[in-house]
Amino acid sequence: MEKIIHRSDSRSFANHGWLQSYHTFSFAGYYNPERIHFGALRVLNDDTVKGGMGFGTHPHDNMEIVSIPLSGALEHRDNTGRHEIIRSNEVQLMSAGTGISHSEFNASKTDPVSFLQIWVFPKLRNIKPRYQQQAFDVADRLNKLQVVVSPDANGNALLINQDAWFSLGHFEEGQSVDITPKMAEHGTYLMVLEGEVEVAGEVLKRRDAIGLSKYDMATVKALKAADFLLIDVPMS
């Protein structure tokens, strides 16, 4: 097993007043040659946006972009005419493909919105842009993993243009789950959203993360009630 540990306080922090953003990997003005990506996982930003504020229209191409609101609501508009509100316990997936322009604003004029924005390198380039959004029942992740993003078109998860899986877990204290790579040459990146877990002999607290590769199985145990995100991606 190979593992990397990213403690919460080791992330880059940018305070723009209207936006507070923690960057796990190199992004914008933050560059760390040891933190460019974890396999196909390129960006994991932990953002909080003040009421009435947001990101103006900007382009993307050839990237799989997943947004997961943690509190509050996010307003999405794009150049296809789509206008959506993404709330807690919903997940948005945008396959940028040949190119798409969009904006993301706090849907509230007063309350902050906190969300994760995650970029994954695509499997196929220059596909037709695609947008998906879905609500997921929190009860379906109690003491088990709930798959919310998958390359399987026949599942209930959002369809990603990559051999990648995103799973959410809400585990009570003392509960555990065994995890394995979804495919050969894959790795797993786990971020603790709330609470405290133990993985591969490491204790992880709120917003700590671990990346596992070249492993067969690991156990995630909740030392305190915990919410966490698992991202399974190709390492090459």
PDB file of N, CA, C and O in Angstrom, residues 143 145 169 171-172 174-180 188 190-192 196-202 204 210 212 215 217-223 226-230:
ATOM      1  N   ASN A 143     -24.231   4.275   7.525  1.00  0.00           N
ATOM      2  CA  ASN A 143     -23.370   3.120   7.790  1.00  0.00           C
ATOM      3  C   ASN A 143     -23.102   2.272   6.549  1.00  0.00           C
ATOM      4  O   ASN A 143     -22.861   1.068   6.632  1.00  0.00           O
ATOM      5  N   LEU A 145     -21.842   2.892   2.020  1.00  0.00           N
ATOM      6  CA  LEU A 145     -21.426   3.829   0.986  1.00  0.00           C
ATOM      7  C   LEU A 145     -22.531   4.002  -0.051  1.00  0.00           C
ATOM      8  O   LEU A 145     -23.123   3.031  -0.512  1.00  0.00           O
ATOM      9  N   GLY A 169     -20.540   8.647   2.543  1.00  0.00           N
ATOM     10  CA  GLY A 169     -20.873   7.805   3.682  1.00  0.00           C
ATOM     11  C   GLY A 169     -21.211   8.641   4.894  1.00  0.00           C
ATOM     12  O   GLY A 169     -20.594   9.678   5.127  1.00  0.00           O
ATOM     13  N   PHE A 171     -21.500   7.644   8.766  1.00  0.00           N
ATOM     14  CA  PHE A 171     -21.286   6.501   9.641  1.00  0.00           C
ATOM     15  C   PHE A 171     -21.376   6.895  11.107  1.00  0.00           C
ATOM     16  O   PHE A 171     -20.822   7.920  11.525  1.00  0.00           O
ATOM     17  N   GLU A 172     -22.092   6.097  11.856  1.00  0.00           N
ATOM     18  CA  GLU A 172     -22.200   6.306  13.292  1.00  0.00           C
ATOM     19  C   GLU A 172     -20.919   5.851  13.974  1.00  0.00           C
ATOM     20  O   GLU A 172     -20.160   5.027  13.437  1.00  0.00           O
ATOM     21  N   GLY A 174     -18.147   4.011  15.757  1.00  0.00           N
ATOM     22  CA  GLY A 174     -17.874   2.590  15.899  1.00  0.00           C
ATOM     23  C   GLY A 174     -18.178   1.762  14.667  1.00  0.00           C
ATOM     24  O   GLY A 174     -17.747   0.612  14.570  1.00  0.00           O
ATOM     25  N   GLN A 175     -18.905   2.315  13.706  1.00  0.00           N
ATOM     26  CA  GLN A 175     -19.237   1.594  12.485  1.00  0.00           C
ATOM     27  C   GLN A 175     -18.064   1.656  11.497  1.00  0.00           C
ATOM     28  O   GLN A 175     -17.274   2.606  11.512  1.00  0.00           O
ATOM     29  N   SER A 176     -17.965   0.663  10.643  1.00  0.00           N
ATOM     30  CA  SER A 176     -16.846   0.622   9.705  1.00  0.00           C
ATOM     31  C   SER A 176     -17.285   0.036   8.369  1.00  0.00           C
ATOM     32  O   SER A 176     -18.355  -0.576   8.246  1.00  0.00           O
ATOM     33  N   VAL A 177     -16.420   0.224   7.365  1.00  0.00           N
ATOM     34  CA  VAL A 177     -16.671  -0.328   6.041  1.00  0.00           C
ATOM     35  C   VAL A 177     -15.320  -0.653   5.411  1.00  0.00           C
ATOM     36  O   VAL A 177     -14.346   0.080   5.582  1.00  0.00           O
ATOM     37  N   ASP A 178     -15.254  -1.764   4.694  1.00  0.00           N
ATOM     38  CA  ASP A 178     -14.051  -2.127   3.949  1.00  0.00           C
ATOM     39  C   ASP A 178     -14.144  -1.542   2.549  1.00  0.00           C
ATOM     40  O   ASP A 178     -15.194  -1.598   1.904  1.00  0.00           O
ATOM     41  N   ILE A 179     -13.045  -0.974   2.075  1.00  0.00           N
ATOM     42  CA  ILE A 179     -13.012  -0.402   0.736  1.00  0.00           C
ATOM     43  C   ILE A 179     -11.942  -1.108  -0.088  1.00  0.00           C
ATOM     44  O   ILE A 179     -10.922  -1.551   0.431  1.00  0.00           O
ATOM     45  N   THR A 180     -12.197  -1.223  -1.375  1.00  0.00           N
ATOM     46  CA  THR A 180     -11.259  -1.826  -2.318  1.00  0.00           C
ATOM     47  C   THR A 180     -11.242  -0.989  -3.583  1.00  0.00           C
ATOM     48  O   THR A 180     -12.223  -0.314  -3.904  1.00  0.00           O
ATOM     49  N   THR A 188      -7.743   5.351  -4.328  1.00  0.00           N
ATOM     50  CA  THR A 188      -8.905   5.900  -3.623  1.00  0.00           C
ATOM     51  C   THR A 188      -8.483   7.103  -2.808  1.00  0.00           C
ATOM     52  O   THR A 188      -7.513   7.039  -2.044  1.00  0.00           O
ATOM     53  N   LEU A 190      -9.898   9.727   0.010  1.00  0.00           N
ATOM     54  CA  LEU A 190     -10.958   9.890   1.007  1.00  0.00           C
ATOM     55  C   LEU A 190     -10.772  11.208   1.733  1.00  0.00           C
ATOM     56  O   LEU A 190      -9.692  11.492   2.248  1.00  0.00           O
ATOM     57  N   MET A 191     -11.831  12.016   1.776  1.00  0.00           N
ATOM     58  CA  MET A 191     -11.833  13.248   2.573  1.00  0.00           C
ATOM     59  C   MET A 191     -12.916  13.155   3.631  1.00  0.00           C
ATOM     60  O   MET A 191     -14.060  12.818   3.329  1.00  0.00           O
ATOM     61  N   VAL A 192     -12.541  13.473   4.869  1.00  0.00           N
ATOM     62  CA  VAL A 192     -13.509  13.525   5.963  1.00  0.00           C
ATOM     63  C   VAL A 192     -14.204  14.882   5.918  1.00  0.00           C
ATOM     64  O   VAL A 192     -13.557  15.926   6.019  1.00  0.00           O
ATOM     65  N   GLU A 196     -14.633  12.068  12.608  1.00  0.00           N
ATOM     66  CA  GLU A 196     -13.292  11.513  12.746  1.00  0.00           C
ATOM     67  C   GLU A 196     -13.314  10.036  12.364  1.00  0.00           C
ATOM     68  O   GLU A 196     -14.180   9.286  12.817  1.00  0.00           O
ATOM     69  N   VAL A 197     -12.353   9.626  11.530  1.00  0.00           N
ATOM     70  CA  VAL A 197     -12.264   8.232  11.106  1.00  0.00           C
ATOM     71  C   VAL A 197     -10.823   7.750  11.221  1.00  0.00           C
ATOM     72  O   VAL A 197      -9.882   8.545  11.312  1.00  0.00           O
ATOM     73  N   GLU A 198     -10.680   6.438  11.167  1.00  0.00           N
ATOM     74  CA  GLU A 198      -9.358   5.822  11.078  1.00  0.00           C
ATOM     75  C   GLU A 198      -9.292   5.018   9.792  1.00  0.00           C
ATOM     76  O   GLU A 198     -10.192   4.223   9.498  1.00  0.00           O
ATOM     77  N   VAL A 199      -8.236   5.233   9.025  1.00  0.00           N
ATOM     78  CA  VAL A 199      -8.037   4.535   7.755  1.00  0.00           C
ATOM     79  C   VAL A 199      -6.560   4.164   7.637  1.00  0.00           C
ATOM     80  O   VAL A 199      -5.694   5.032   7.789  1.00  0.00           O
ATOM     81  N   ALA A 200      -6.293   2.914   7.377  1.00  0.00           N
ATOM     82  CA  ALA A 200      -4.917   2.457   7.139  1.00  0.00           C
ATOM     83  C   ALA A 200      -3.965   2.931   8.233  1.00  0.00           C
ATOM     84  O   ALA A 200      -2.838   3.372   7.963  1.00  0.00           O
ATOM     85  N   GLY A 201      -4.424   2.870   9.477  1.00  0.00           N
ATOM     86  CA  GLY A 201      -3.589   3.248  10.603  1.00  0.00           C
ATOM     87  C   GLY A 201      -3.468   4.740  10.839  1.00  0.00           C
ATOM     88  O   GLY A 201      -2.720   5.177  11.722  1.00  0.00           O
ATOM     89  N   GLU A 202      -4.203   5.536  10.086  1.00  0.00           N
ATOM     90  CA  GLU A 202      -4.150   6.996  10.216  1.00  0.00           C
ATOM     91  C   GLU A 202      -5.477   7.513  10.759  1.00  0.00           C
ATOM     92  O   GLU A 202      -6.539   7.102  10.307  1.00  0.00           O
ATOM     93  N   LEU A 204      -7.998  10.514  10.919  1.00  0.00           N
ATOM     94  CA  LEU A 204      -8.324  11.681  10.102  1.00  0.00           C
ATOM     95  C   LEU A 204      -9.495  12.419  10.718  1.00  0.00           C
ATOM     96  O   LEU A 204     -10.519  11.814  11.038  1.00  0.00           O
ATOM     97  N   ILE A 210      -6.858  11.323   2.824  1.00  0.00           N
ATOM     98  CA  ILE A 210      -5.840  10.311   2.567  1.00  0.00           C
ATOM     99  C   ILE A 210      -6.030   9.776   1.162  1.00  0.00           C
ATOM    100  O   ILE A 210      -7.158   9.588   0.697  1.00  0.00           O
ATOM    101  N   LEU A 212      -4.964   6.520  -1.167  1.00  0.00           N
ATOM    102  CA  LEU A 212      -4.441   5.158  -1.127  1.00  0.00           C
ATOM    103  C   LEU A 212      -4.259   4.636  -2.547  1.00  0.00           C
ATOM    104  O   LEU A 212      -5.136   4.798  -3.390  1.00  0.00           O
ATOM    105  N   TYR A 215      -3.100  -0.908  -3.309  1.00  0.00           N
ATOM    106  CA  TYR A 215      -3.628  -1.612  -2.148  1.00  0.00           C
ATOM    107  C   TYR A 215      -4.754  -2.541  -2.582  1.00  0.00           C
ATOM    108  O   TYR A 215      -5.361  -2.361  -3.637  1.00  0.00           O
ATOM    109  N   MET A 217      -7.206  -3.765   0.003  1.00  0.00           N
ATOM    110  CA  MET A 217      -8.357  -3.462   0.846  1.00  0.00           C
ATOM    111  C   MET A 217      -7.909  -2.598   2.014  1.00  0.00           C
ATOM    112  O   MET A 217      -6.776  -2.709   2.481  1.00  0.00           O
ATOM    113  N   ALA A 218      -8.790  -1.742   2.458  1.00  0.00           N
ATOM    114  CA  ALA A 218      -8.556  -0.941   3.660  1.00  0.00           C
ATOM    115  C   ALA A 218      -9.881  -0.802   4.390  1.00  0.00           C
ATOM    116  O   ALA A 218     -10.950  -0.892   3.781  1.00  0.00           O
ATOM    117  N   THR A 219      -9.813  -0.587   5.688  1.00  0.00           N
ATOM    118  CA  THR A 219     -11.016  -0.416   6.500  1.00  0.00           C
ATOM    119  C   THR A 219     -11.130   1.030   6.950  1.00  0.00           C
ATOM    120  O   THR A 219     -10.163   1.619   7.429  1.00  0.00           O
ATOM    121  N   VAL A 220     -12.312   1.586   6.758  1.00  0.00           N
ATOM    122  CA  VAL A 220     -12.624   2.934   7.260  1.00  0.00           C
ATOM    123  C   VAL A 220     -13.500   2.763   8.492  1.00  0.00           C
ATOM    124  O   VAL A 220     -14.600   2.206   8.399  1.00  0.00           O
ATOM    125  N   LYS A 221     -13.028   3.238   9.637  1.00  0.00           N
ATOM    126  CA  LYS A 221     -13.787   3.109  10.879  1.00  0.00           C
ATOM    127  C   LYS A 221     -14.088   4.496  11.446  1.00  0.00           C
ATOM    128  O   LYS A 221     -13.200   5.337  11.537  1.00  0.00           O
ATOM    129  N   ALA A 222     -15.329   4.718  11.807  1.00  0.00           N
ATOM    130  CA  ALA A 222     -15.729   5.993  12.396  1.00  0.00           C
ATOM    131  C   ALA A 222     -15.372   6.000  13.884  1.00  0.00           C
ATOM    132  O   ALA A 222     -15.960   5.255  14.672  1.00  0.00           O
ATOM    133  N   LEU A 223     -14.391   6.832  14.259  1.00  0.00           N
ATOM    134  CA  LEU A 223     -14.038   6.984  15.664  1.00  0.00           C
ATOM    135  C   LEU A 223     -15.044   7.893  16.367  1.00  0.00           C
ATOM    136  O   LEU A 223     -15.260   7.784  17.574  1.00  0.00           O
ATOM    137  N   ALA A 226     -19.309  10.332  11.562  1.00  0.00           N
ATOM    138  CA  ALA A 226     -18.534  10.946  10.483  1.00  0.00           C
ATOM    139  C   ALA A 226     -19.265  10.925   9.158  1.00  0.00           C
ATOM    140  O   ALA A 226     -20.015   9.986   8.845  1.00  0.00           O
ATOM    141  N   ASP A 227     -19.023  11.972   8.388  1.00  0.00           N
ATOM    142  CA  ASP A 227     -19.419  12.033   6.988  1.00  0.00           C
ATOM    143  C   ASP A 227     -18.143  12.108   6.169  1.00  0.00           C
ATOM    144  O   ASP A 227     -17.228  12.883   6.501  1.00  0.00           O
ATOM    145  N   PHE A 228     -18.068  11.322   5.095  1.00  0.00           N
ATOM    146  CA  PHE A 228     -16.864  11.375   4.280  1.00  0.00           C
ATOM    147  C   PHE A 228     -17.191  11.116   2.812  1.00  0.00           C
ATOM    148  O   PHE A 228     -18.251  10.584   2.465  1.00  0.00           O
ATOM    149  N   LEU A 229     -16.250  11.535   1.970  1.00  0.00           N
ATOM    150  CA  LEU A 229     -16.349  11.376   0.521  1.00  0.00           C
ATOM    151  C   LEU A 229     -15.222  10.485   0.064  1.00  0.00           C
ATOM    152  O   LEU A 229     -14.068  10.688   0.420  1.00  0.00           O
ATOM    153  N   LEU A 230     -15.558   9.477  -0.765  1.00  0.00           N
ATOM    154  CA  LEU A 230     -14.580   8.594  -1.381  1.00  0.00           C
ATOM    155  C   LEU A 230     -14.572   8.853  -2.887  1.00  0.00           C
ATOM    156  O   LEU A 230     -15.634   8.907  -3.518  1.00  0.00           O
TER     157      LEU A 230
END
